[in-house]
Amino acid sequence: MRRTGSGHAALAALALLLVAMPAWASIEFYQTADRTEVGTEDVFQLTVVVVDPPDTAQVQFPSPGDFEVLSSSQSTQRSIEMSGGGPPVIQTVRKHVLMMRANRTGTLTIPPAVLTAGGRTWRTEPIKMTVRRGHVEPPRSQANRQPPNPFPNFPGPLGRMPDPFAGEENEEPDDRRQQEDVRIPRGDSDLFLRATVDKKQVYVGEQVTLSLYIYSRVDLSSVDAVTMPKLEGFWSEDVESPTQLTGEQRVVNGIPYRTYLLRRRALFPVKSGTLSVTAAEADITTGFLFAGHRVHRVSNALEVEVKPLPPGGPKGVSSAQVGQWDLSLDVSQTRVELGQPVTVKVILEGAGNVKNVTPPRLEVPPALKVYDPTTTDKVMPDKWRIQGRRVQEYLVMPQRTGTFTLPSLEFPYFDPRTGRYEVARTEPVELTVEPGSGGVSSSPTTAVPQHVTDAAAEQKNVLTASGLRPLRYQARFEEPAAAVWQRPFFVPVVLSPLGLMLALGLVGLVRGRLSNPDEGSRNRQRAKAARKRLAEAEKLREGSSSAFYGEVEKAVLNFLEARLHAPVGGLTRDALDAKLAGAGVDAERRQRVRFVLEACDAGRFAPGAEAAARERILDDAAAVMEGWDK
């Protein structure tokens, strides 16, 4: 019987089976920590590595309660190996980096990380951690420790995957960077305030640069208020105070932050010992526009160890004479005529406490008169140091002719860089004073006794007619003027305010009298108004009866009230008649008043009276008002 197939077919089937094997057969999965002994204030790095993970692979990181994860990042790298004539080998490495910090002390365990793919599960080994309180410096063996090489067979960069944060988180600060370790606070890791100093140990008078930064991982809108620390024991000067928020990228323990400089100040300690810099505070608004949120942050406090100046220094060296200094002398002219001034500037410049340092005083021979100096400062701070110059300008006036020497000046100081005392010096300057125009030489031509020579500080070669002349004032004498109280205008001027007040009072009195008429005047005005009202009633003769008779009645009653000086409205006819009789009104007038009022009542309540009757009523009412006693 003939066999079907062959050995070649079996080999091909086996190859297909191997190709069809799942990718997870070669998976490598592990985790490492860059340190196994840390402090509660330290941030360490946990690295989880997966070699050749399937596309569906899911990594679950350890979430221990004893640690907090500050940040995480992921990177992927692939390598290709060419071997002989076979197919290339492609290897993929996925790296997860977690920045973590311990929450308590003791021997703690980081649980395993878990990888799931294709229905299978892988676990890494747990990691034992020793946690102490505070900050623990890493041993050199652990500081230089690197995670296992996922490509042991590949040389160069493929054999060792570069750290994406290399050169940033381990960057050593130079002398112009802050030496204080920036530690991420608990609870405010996304936004915190940090104060740093460039030196922790200095000499008295040596500059310490204090910087206040915002570290943020969120958007900032504004900084509303900044309270700087209390600086007891320091003389301080502003170095940099930005008016706008300008951030720069910085990595702290592997975590990227945006840093903003708020203030930078130069501190000069004035006493030795351990000096404290209290915490600064700031109100910060995060977000943009109306979505902002205001938070309050407090920075860390600092301490600076201040050493006294070493012994053996020059006498009188103060804390202000610390730094690097250069002394020079500037003379406006070295040859001058007698009577002409000379300007001499003593210039002290360098790096240090410019506004508190004092240049040496200018000393001159007795033949030169020197006036008190004027001092000017010019501070030119760079990004970190206070430097500048202090100038004392003297006015020197020669009092004699001859050649005189301005002696050299010395300024001792302590240089903290070298730790030694130094002296800055100037060169002596010769000053030649010549006679003025038309003057005679002041040099003696004959021998002079020694006691006369010793008296040279007296009037020898003093300013003569050829030099400065004394000021002369030409006086002009006048007879003394009479005292002011003896002059004619004095009494009227003094009494004018009183006369003005009396005049104003009199005018007010007259106006008051005119504006308040007596009772008789008021009654006369009311009687006049009543007659005018009766004239208005005459215009209503052709109109409504009630309006006509009502107007006539009101006119008569108002007139009677004005004459009787009492109200009569509402009185009965008998009461009114009695009141009129009591006022001395004759019977005929009283009868006419009664007739007019009764006619008005009849006309109002029984309308339709003839025009002749209305005319009669008007005549009777006018008769009532006429011939009344004044």
Coordinates of C-alpha atoms in Angstrom, one line a residue, residues 309-594:
L309 CA 34.1 86.7 60.9
P310 CA 37.3 84.9 61.5
P311 CA 39.7 86.4 64.1
G312 CA 42.8 88.3 63.1
G313 CA 41.1 90.9 60.8
P314 CA 41.9 94.6 60.6
K315 CA 40.6 96.8 63.3
G316 CA 37.2 98.3 62.8
V317 CA 36.0 95.8 60.0
S318 CA 32.2 95.6 60.2
S319 CA 29.7 93.2 58.7
A320 CA 29.1 95.7 55.8
Q321 CA 32.7 95.3 54.7
V322 CA 32.1 91.7 53.5
G323 CA 32.2 91.0 49.8
Q324 CA 34.5 91.8 46.9
W325 CA 35.4 95.5 46.7
D326 CA 37.6 97.9 44.7
L327 CA 38.6 101.4 45.8
S328 CA 39.5 104.3 43.5
L329 CA 40.1 108.0 43.7
D330 CA 38.9 110.5 41.0
V331 CA 40.3 114.1 41.1
S332 CA 38.8 116.6 38.7
Q333 CA 42.1 118.4 38.2
T334 CA 45.6 118.1 39.7
R335 CA 46.8 121.6 38.7
V336 CA 44.6 124.5 39.9
E337 CA 44.8 128.2 40.6
L338 CA 44.5 129.5 44.1
G339 CA 40.9 130.1 44.9
Q340 CA 39.5 127.5 42.5
P341 CA 37.8 124.4 44.0
V342 CA 38.8 120.8 43.3
T343 CA 36.3 117.9 43.2
V344 CA 37.6 114.7 44.7
K345 CA 35.5 111.5 44.4
V346 CA 36.2 108.4 46.6
I347 CA 34.6 105.5 44.7
L348 CA 34.0 102.1 46.3
E349 CA 32.5 99.5 44.0
G350 CA 32.0 95.8 44.0
A351 CA 29.6 93.1 45.2
G352 CA 28.1 93.3 48.7
N353 CA 25.9 95.4 50.9
V354 CA 26.3 98.5 48.8
K355 CA 23.8 100.7 50.6
N356 CA 25.3 100.0 54.0
V357 CA 29.0 100.2 53.3
T358 CA 31.1 103.3 54.1
P359 CA 34.1 104.3 52.0
P360 CA 37.2 105.6 53.9
R361 CA 37.2 109.4 54.6
L362 CA 39.4 111.7 52.5
E363 CA 42.3 113.1 54.5
V364 CA 44.0 116.3 53.1
P365 CA 46.9 118.5 54.3
P366 CA 46.1 121.5 56.5
A367 CA 46.6 123.9 53.5
L368 CA 43.5 122.4 51.9
K369 CA 40.1 123.0 53.2
V370 CA 37.7 120.0 52.7
Y371 CA 33.9 120.2 53.0
D372 CA 31.6 117.5 54.1
P373 CA 30.9 115.0 51.2
T374 CA 27.7 114.1 49.4
T375 CA 27.1 110.4 49.0
T376 CA 25.4 108.8 46.0
D377 CA 24.6 105.1 45.4
K378 CA 24.1 103.1 42.2
V379 CA 22.9 99.6 42.8
M380 CA 23.1 97.3 39.8
P381 CA 21.7 93.9 40.8
D382 CA 22.1 91.0 38.4
K383 CA 19.8 88.0 38.6
W384 CA 21.3 86.7 41.9
R385 CA 23.8 89.2 43.4
I386 CA 23.7 92.8 44.7
Q387 CA 26.5 94.8 43.2
G388 CA 27.1 98.5 42.5
R389 CA 29.1 101.5 43.7
R390 CA 29.0 104.1 46.4
V391 CA 30.6 107.5 45.7
Q392 CA 31.5 110.2 48.2
E393 CA 32.2 113.5 46.5
Y394 CA 34.3 116.1 48.4
L395 CA 34.8 119.8 47.5
V396 CA 38.4 120.8 48.3
M397 CA 39.4 124.5 48.4
P398 CA 43.1 125.3 48.4
Q399 CA 44.1 127.9 50.9
R400 CA 47.8 128.3 49.9
T401 CA 49.9 127.9 46.8
G402 CA 52.3 125.0 46.5
T403 CA 52.3 121.3 45.8
F404 CA 50.3 119.1 48.2
T405 CA 49.7 115.3 48.3
L406 CA 46.4 113.6 48.8
P407 CA 47.4 110.5 50.7
S408 CA 46.4 107.0 49.6
L409 CA 43.2 105.5 51.1
E410 CA 42.7 102.0 52.4
F411 CA 39.5 99.9 52.7
P412 CA 39.9 96.6 54.5
Y413 CA 37.3 93.9 53.8
F414 CA 36.6 90.2 54.2
D415 CA 36.2 88.1 51.0
P416 CA 34.0 85.1 51.8
R417 CA 35.1 83.3 48.6
T418 CA 38.7 83.0 49.7
G419 CA 38.0 83.2 53.4
R420 CA 40.7 85.9 53.9
Y421 CA 40.9 89.5 54.7
E422 CA 41.9 91.8 51.9
V423 CA 42.7 95.5 51.6
A424 CA 41.7 97.8 48.7
R425 CA 44.1 100.8 48.2
T426 CA 44.3 103.9 46.1
E427 CA 47.5 105.7 44.9
P428 CA 48.5 109.1 46.4
V429 CA 47.6 112.1 44.2
E430 CA 49.7 115.3 43.9
L431 CA 47.8 118.5 43.7
T432 CA 49.6 121.7 42.5
V433 CA 48.1 125.1 43.5
E434 CA 49.3 128.0 41.5
P435 CA 48.9 131.8 42.1
G436 CA 45.8 133.4 40.6
S437 CA 45.9 135.8 37.7
G438 CA 47.9 139.0 38.7
G439 CA 48.9 137.5 42.0
V440 CA 52.4 137.1 43.4
S441 CA 54.1 133.8 44.1
S442 CA 53.7 132.5 47.6
S443 CA 57.0 130.7 47.7
P444 CA 59.5 132.3 50.2
T445 CA 62.7 133.8 48.7
T446 CA 64.6 134.2 52.0
A447 CA 65.4 132.1 54.9
V448 CA 62.7 132.1 57.5
P449 CA 63.2 131.2 61.2
Q450 CA 62.0 127.9 62.3
H451 CA 59.3 129.3 64.6
V452 CA 57.9 131.3 61.7
T453 CA 58.0 128.1 59.5
D454 CA 56.0 126.3 62.1
A455 CA 53.5 129.0 62.0
A456 CA 52.8 128.3 58.3
A457 CA 49.3 127.3 59.2
E458 CA 48.6 131.0 60.0
Q459 CA 48.1 133.6 57.3
K460 CA 51.1 132.8 55.2
N461 CA 50.2 132.7 51.5
V462 CA 46.5 133.1 52.3
L463 CA 44.1 134.3 49.7
T464 CA 45.1 137.8 48.5
A465 CA 43.7 140.3 46.2
S466 CA 44.5 138.0 43.3
G467 CA 42.4 135.3 44.8
L468 CA 38.9 135.2 46.3
R469 CA 37.8 138.5 47.7
P470 CA 35.5 138.7 50.7
L471 CA 31.9 139.5 50.0
R472 CA 30.9 143.2 50.6
Y473 CA 27.3 144.3 51.0
Q474 CA 26.5 148.0 50.2
A475 CA 24.0 149.0 52.9
R476 CA 21.3 151.7 52.3
F477 CA 19.8 153.3 55.4
E478 CA 16.3 154.6 55.6
E479 CA 14.2 156.2 58.4
P480 CA 12.0 153.7 60.2
A481 CA 8.4 153.8 59.0
A482 CA 5.5 154.5 61.4
A483 CA 3.9 151.6 63.1
V484 CA 0.9 150.2 61.3
W485 CA -1.5 151.1 64.2
Q486 CA -0.4 154.7 63.9
R487 CA -1.4 155.0 60.3
P488 CA -4.7 156.7 59.3
F489 CA -6.3 153.6 57.6
F490 CA -5.8 151.4 60.7
V491 CA -9.0 152.4 62.7
P492 CA -11.4 152.2 59.7
V493 CA -10.0 148.9 58.6
V494 CA -10.4 147.5 62.1
L495 CA -14.0 148.8 62.6
S496 CA -15.2 148.0 59.1
P497 CA -16.2 144.3 60.0
L498 CA -18.3 145.6 62.9
G499 CA -20.0 148.2 60.8
L500 CA -20.8 145.6 58.1
M501 CA -22.4 143.3 60.7
L502 CA -24.6 146.1 62.0
A503 CA -25.7 147.1 58.5
L504 CA -26.6 143.5 57.7
G505 CA -28.7 143.2 60.9
L506 CA -30.6 146.4 60.2
V507 CA -31.4 145.3 56.7
G508 CA -32.7 142.0 58.0
L509 CA -34.9 143.7 60.6
V510 CA -36.5 146.0 57.9
R511 CA -37.2 143.1 55.6
G512 CA -38.8 141.2 58.5
R513 CA -41.1 144.1 59.3
L514 CA -42.1 144.5 55.7
S515 CA -42.8 140.8 55.2
N516 CA -45.0 140.6 58.4
P517 CA -48.0 143.1 58.0
D518 CA -50.2 143.9 61.0
E519 CA -53.7 142.6 61.6
G520 CA -55.3 145.8 60.2
S521 CA -53.5 145.5 57.0
R522 CA -54.5 141.9 56.6
N523 CA -58.2 142.8 57.2
R524 CA -58.0 145.5 54.6
Q525 CA -56.5 143.1 52.1
R526 CA -59.3 140.6 52.8
A527 CA -62.0 143.2 52.3
K528 CA -60.4 144.3 49.1
A529 CA -60.4 140.6 47.9
A530 CA -64.1 140.3 48.9
R531 CA -65.0 143.3 46.7
K532 CA -63.0 141.8 43.8
R533 CA -64.9 138.5 44.3
L534 CA -68.2 140.4 44.1
A535 CA -67.0 141.9 40.8
E536 CA -66.3 138.4 39.5
A537 CA -69.8 137.3 40.6
E538 CA -71.2 140.0 38.3
K539 CA -69.8 138.1 35.3
L540 CA -72.0 135.1 36.3
R541 CA -75.4 136.9 36.0
E542 CA -76.3 135.2 32.8
G543 CA -75.0 131.8 34.0
S544 CA -76.1 129.2 36.6
S545 CA -78.2 130.5 39.5
S546 CA -76.4 128.4 42.1
A547 CA -73.0 129.6 40.9
F548 CA -74.0 133.2 40.8
Y549 CA -75.7 133.3 44.2
G550 CA -73.1 131.2 45.8
E551 CA -70.3 133.6 44.7
V552 CA -72.3 136.6 46.0
E553 CA -72.8 134.9 49.4
K554 CA -69.1 134.1 49.7
A555 CA -68.1 137.6 48.8
V556 CA -70.4 139.1 51.5
L557 CA -69.3 136.7 54.2
N558 CA -65.6 137.2 53.5
F559 CA -66.2 140.9 53.6
L560 CA -67.9 140.7 57.0
E561 CA -65.1 138.5 58.4
A562 CA -62.6 141.1 57.4
R563 CA -64.6 143.9 59.0
L564 CA -65.6 142.0 62.2
H565 CA -62.1 140.4 62.6
A566 CA -63.8 137.1 63.3
P567 CA -65.1 134.1 61.3
V568 CA -68.9 134.3 60.5
G569 CA -69.3 131.2 58.3
G570 CA -71.8 128.7 59.7
L571 CA -73.6 131.3 61.9
T572 CA -77.4 131.5 61.8
R573 CA -79.0 134.6 60.6
D574 CA -79.9 135.7 64.2
A575 CA -76.4 134.9 65.5
L576 CA -74.9 136.9 62.7
D577 CA -77.3 139.8 63.3
A578 CA -76.4 139.8 67.0
K579 CA -72.7 139.8 66.2
L580 CA -73.1 142.7 63.8
A581 CA -75.1 144.6 66.5
G582 CA -72.4 143.9 69.0
A583 CA -69.8 145.4 66.5
G584 CA -71.9 148.6 66.4
V585 CA -73.4 148.1 62.9
D586 CA -76.6 150.1 62.4
A587 CA -80.0 148.4 62.0
E588 CA -80.4 149.4 58.3
R589 CA -77.1 147.7 57.3
R590 CA -77.9 144.6 59.4
Q591 CA -81.3 144.3 57.6
R592 CA -79.7 144.7 54.2
V593 CA -77.1 142.0 55.1
R594 CA -80.0 139.6 56.1

